[in-house]
Amino acid sequence: ETGVTQTPRHLVMGMTNKKSLKCEQHLGHNAMYWYKQSAKKPLELMFVYNFKEQTENNSVPSRFSPECPNSSHLFLHLHTLQPEDSALYLCASSQDGETGYRSPLHFGNGTRLTVT
Amino acid sequence: DQQVKQNSPSLSVQEGRISILNCDYTNSMFDYFLWYKKYPAEGPTFLISISSIKDKNEDGRFTVFLNKSAKHLSLHIVPSQPGDSAVYFCAASYYSGTYKYIFGTGTRLKVLA
């Protein structure tokens, strides 16, 4: 069982809907990430939160709105999406900031989003 | 501009033989490199990593080699098994206010029984 849990696993939404993706990590990590994976493209970094503070917004459109209420939970709020936003959205966590220690990212199983 | 490149979209290898997956990068700030394996309908799973101060790291059947002068890393799987069939992603990391992880497009490995 993965230490990073994402819900829902699948989501179909219309362009006028509002929905949220949820991520929870049980690894005691202090950094959380949202990535987007589209077909035949590399994983694209969207947002990074470190100790609950957003430290990276990789030029993501405002129709994607992240929220990190604590170091274990991360949300991605979606509204007025476009069909080209259909993709696999992956959440990841890591333990950062300790001197000399580099932590790999641990991923959830993703949410497959389809925008109709 | 793609900073991490995996130029082979797919690779087929006979069971028991060596699989070699390659990755090139362009950013000299990268100091930590990782390989991930991904099955369909699952998230990427961490396999093995290497720090820029090393040139080789081994874990069981998996070995990662780093050639900093060539900005190239490779993953060797010996012996290859059918269960190794998956998509393999190379990633590189650097610190710029926070740790950032940049991924390649992946190589689909098929191990033939």
Coordinates of C-alpha atoms in Angstrom, one line a residue:
Chain A
E1 CA 0.0 0.0 0.0
T2 CA 1.3 3.4 -1.0
G3 CA 2.2 5.9 1.7
V4 CA 0.5 8.6 -0.4
T5 CA -3.2 8.3 -1.0
Q6 CA -5.1 10.1 -3.7
T7 CA -8.8 10.4 -4.1
P8 CA -10.8 10.0 -6.3
R9 CA -8.9 7.6 -8.7
H10 CA -11.1 8.7 -11.6
L11 CA -13.0 11.9 -12.2
V12 CA -15.1 13.1 -15.1
M13 CA -16.2 16.7 -15.1
G14 CA -17.8 19.2 -17.4
M15 CA -16.1 22.5 -18.1
T16 CA -18.5 24.4 -15.8
N17 CA -18.1 22.1 -12.8
K18 CA -16.1 22.7 -9.7
K19 CA -14.3 19.7 -8.1
S20 CA -11.4 19.0 -5.8
L21 CA -8.6 16.4 -5.8
K22 CA -7.4 15.2 -2.5
C23 CA -4.0 13.9 -1.4
E24 CA -2.9 12.6 2.0
Q25 CA 0.6 11.3 2.9
H26 CA 1.3 9.0 5.9
L27 CA 5.1 9.2 5.7
G28 CA 5.8 12.2 8.0
H29 CA 7.2 14.2 5.1
N30 CA 7.4 18.0 5.1
A31 CA 7.0 18.7 1.3
M32 CA 4.2 17.9 -1.0
Y33 CA 3.9 18.3 -4.8
W34 CA 1.3 18.3 -7.6
Y35 CA 2.4 16.9 -11.0
K36 CA 0.5 16.6 -14.2
Q37 CA 1.1 13.8 -16.6
S38 CA -0.2 14.1 -20.2
A39 CA 0.2 11.6 -22.9
K40 CA 3.7 11.5 -24.4
K41 CA 4.9 14.4 -22.2
P42 CA 7.2 14.4 -19.2
L43 CA 5.7 14.8 -15.7
E44 CA 5.1 18.5 -15.3
L45 CA 5.6 20.1 -11.9
M46 CA 2.6 22.2 -11.0
F47 CA 3.0 23.2 -7.3
V48 CA 5.3 22.6 -4.4
Y49 CA 4.5 23.1 -0.7
N50 CA 7.2 23.0 1.9
F51 CA 6.1 23.1 5.6
K52 CA 2.7 24.2 4.3
E53 CA 4.0 27.2 2.5
Q54 CA 3.7 27.3 -1.3
T55 CA 7.2 27.6 -2.6
E56 CA 6.6 26.9 -6.3
N57 CA 3.8 27.8 -8.8
N58 CA 5.1 26.6 -12.2
S59 CA 3.0 29.1 -14.3
V60 CA -0.1 27.1 -13.7
P61 CA -3.4 28.6 -14.9
S62 CA -5.6 30.0 -12.1
R63 CA -8.3 27.5 -12.9
F64 CA -6.1 25.2 -10.8
S65 CA -6.0 26.3 -7.1
P66 CA -3.9 24.3 -4.6
E67 CA -4.5 24.2 -0.9
C68 CA -2.3 22.7 1.8
P69 CA -3.9 22.9 5.3
N70 CA -1.2 20.9 7.0
S71 CA 1.9 19.0 6.0
S72 CA -0.1 15.8 5.5
H73 CA -2.8 17.0 3.3
L74 CA -2.9 18.6 -0.1
F75 CA -5.8 19.6 -2.3
L76 CA -6.2 20.7 -5.9
H77 CA -9.3 22.7 -6.5
L78 CA -10.5 22.7 -10.1
H79 CA -13.0 25.1 -11.8
T80 CA -13.9 25.9 -15.4
L81 CA -11.4 23.4 -16.8
Q82 CA -10.7 22.9 -20.5
P83 CA -10.7 19.5 -22.3
E84 CA -6.9 19.8 -22.7
D85 CA -6.6 19.7 -18.9
S86 CA -7.6 16.0 -19.1
A87 CA -4.6 14.1 -17.7
L88 CA -3.3 12.1 -14.8
Y89 CA -2.7 14.3 -11.8
L90 CA -0.1 12.9 -9.4
C91 CA 0.6 13.9 -5.8
A92 CA 4.0 13.3 -4.3
S93 CA 5.7 13.9 -1.0
S94 CA 9.3 14.1 0.2
Q95 CA 11.4 14.9 3.3
D96 CA 13.4 18.0 2.6
G97 CA 15.7 20.3 4.4
E98 CA 17.8 18.0 6.4
T99 CA 21.5 18.7 5.9
G100 CA 23.2 16.2 3.5
Y101 CA 20.1 14.1 3.1
R102 CA 18.1 13.9 -0.1
S103 CA 14.8 12.2 -0.2
P104 CA 13.2 10.7 -3.3
L105 CA 9.7 11.7 -4.1
H106 CA 7.0 9.2 -3.1
F107 CA 4.0 9.3 -5.4
G108 CA 0.3 8.4 -5.0
N109 CA -1.5 6.4 -7.7
G110 CA -2.9 9.6 -9.2
T111 CA -6.3 10.8 -10.3
R112 CA -7.3 10.3 -13.9
L113 CA -9.2 13.4 -14.9
T114 CA -11.4 13.7 -18.0
V115 CA -12.9 17.1 -18.8
T116 CA -15.8 16.9 -21.2
Chain B
D1 CA 13.4 23.3 -23.2
Q2 CA 13.6 19.8 -21.9
Q3 CA 16.2 19.5 -19.2
V4 CA 16.0 15.8 -18.8
K5 CA 15.8 13.6 -21.9
Q6 CA 15.1 10.0 -22.5
N7 CA 15.6 9.5 -26.2
S8 CA 14.4 5.9 -26.5
P9 CA 10.7 5.7 -26.1
S10 CA 10.8 1.9 -25.9
L11 CA 13.1 -1.0 -25.4
S12 CA 12.7 -4.8 -25.8
V13 CA 15.0 -7.2 -24.0
Q14 CA 15.0 -11.0 -23.7
E15 CA 14.5 -12.4 -20.2
G16 CA 17.8 -13.0 -18.4
R17 CA 19.7 -10.4 -20.4
I18 CA 20.8 -6.9 -19.4
S19 CA 18.4 -3.9 -19.9
I20 CA 20.1 -0.6 -20.3
L21 CA 18.0 2.6 -20.1
N22 CA 19.6 5.9 -20.8
C23 CA 19.0 9.5 -19.8
D24 CA 20.7 12.8 -20.6
Y25 CA 20.4 16.1 -18.9
T26 CA 21.4 19.7 -19.6
N27 CA 21.3 21.6 -16.3
S28 CA 24.6 21.6 -14.4
M29 CA 22.8 22.5 -11.2
F30 CA 21.3 18.9 -10.9
D31 CA 22.9 17.1 -8.0
Y32 CA 20.7 14.2 -7.3
F33 CA 19.3 11.7 -9.9
L34 CA 16.6 9.1 -9.6
W35 CA 15.0 6.3 -11.5
Y36 CA 11.3 5.5 -11.2
K37 CA 9.2 2.6 -12.5
K38 CA 5.6 3.0 -13.5
Y39 CA 3.0 0.3 -14.1
P40 CA -0.4 1.3 -15.8
A41 CA -2.9 2.8 -13.4
E42 CA -0.3 3.3 -10.7
G43 CA 1.9 6.1 -9.6
P44 CA 5.7 6.1 -10.3
T45 CA 7.6 3.9 -7.8
F46 CA 11.1 5.0 -6.7
L47 CA 13.7 2.5 -7.7
I48 CA 17.2 3.8 -7.1
S49 CA 19.0 7.1 -6.9
I50 CA 22.5 8.6 -7.1
S51 CA 24.2 11.7 -5.7
S52 CA 26.4 13.8 -8.0
I53 CA 29.4 13.0 -5.8
K54 CA 29.2 9.3 -6.9
D55 CA 29.5 7.6 -10.3
K56 CA 27.8 4.3 -9.4
N57 CA 25.1 3.0 -7.1
E58 CA 23.9 -0.5 -6.9
D59 CA 20.9 -2.1 -5.4
G60 CA 20.3 -5.8 -6.1
R61 CA 19.6 -6.2 -9.9
F62 CA 19.6 -2.4 -10.4
T63 CA 22.7 -0.3 -11.0
V64 CA 22.7 3.4 -11.8
F65 CA 25.8 5.0 -13.5
L66 CA 26.4 8.7 -13.6
N67 CA 28.8 10.4 -16.0
K68 CA 28.9 14.0 -15.0
S69 CA 31.2 15.2 -17.8
A70 CA 28.8 13.8 -20.4
K71 CA 25.7 14.7 -18.4
H72 CA 24.5 11.2 -18.8
L73 CA 23.1 8.5 -16.5
S74 CA 22.0 5.0 -17.2
L75 CA 20.1 2.3 -15.4
H76 CA 21.2 -1.3 -15.8
I77 CA 18.9 -4.2 -14.9
V78 CA 20.6 -7.6 -14.7
P79 CA 19.1 -10.1 -15.1
S80 CA 16.0 -8.7 -16.7
Q81 CA 12.7 -10.4 -15.7
P82 CA 9.2 -10.2 -17.2
G83 CA 8.0 -8.4 -14.1
D84 CA 10.4 -5.5 -15.0
S85 CA 8.2 -4.6 -18.0
A86 CA 7.0 -1.1 -17.2
V87 CA 7.7 2.5 -18.1
Y88 CA 10.9 3.8 -16.5
F89 CA 11.3 7.6 -15.8
C90 CA 14.6 9.3 -15.2
A91 CA 14.5 12.4 -12.8
A92 CA 17.0 15.0 -11.8
S93 CA 16.8 17.3 -8.8
Y94 CA 18.3 20.6 -7.7
Y95 CA 17.7 23.1 -5.0
S96 CA 16.4 26.6 -5.9
G97 CA 14.5 27.8 -2.8
T98 CA 13.0 24.3 -2.6
Y99 CA 14.0 21.0 -4.0
K100 CA 12.8 20.5 -7.6
Y101 CA 12.5 17.3 -9.5
I102 CA 12.4 17.3 -13.3
F103 CA 11.4 14.2 -15.2
G104 CA 12.1 12.7 -18.6
T105 CA 9.4 11.4 -20.9
G106 CA 10.0 7.8 -20.0
T107 CA 11.1 4.6 -21.7
R108 CA 8.8 1.6 -22.0
L109 CA 10.7 -1.6 -21.3
K110 CA 9.3 -4.9 -22.4
V111 CA 11.1 -8.0 -21.1
L112 CA 10.3 -11.0 -23.3
A113 CA 9.9 -14.4 -21.8

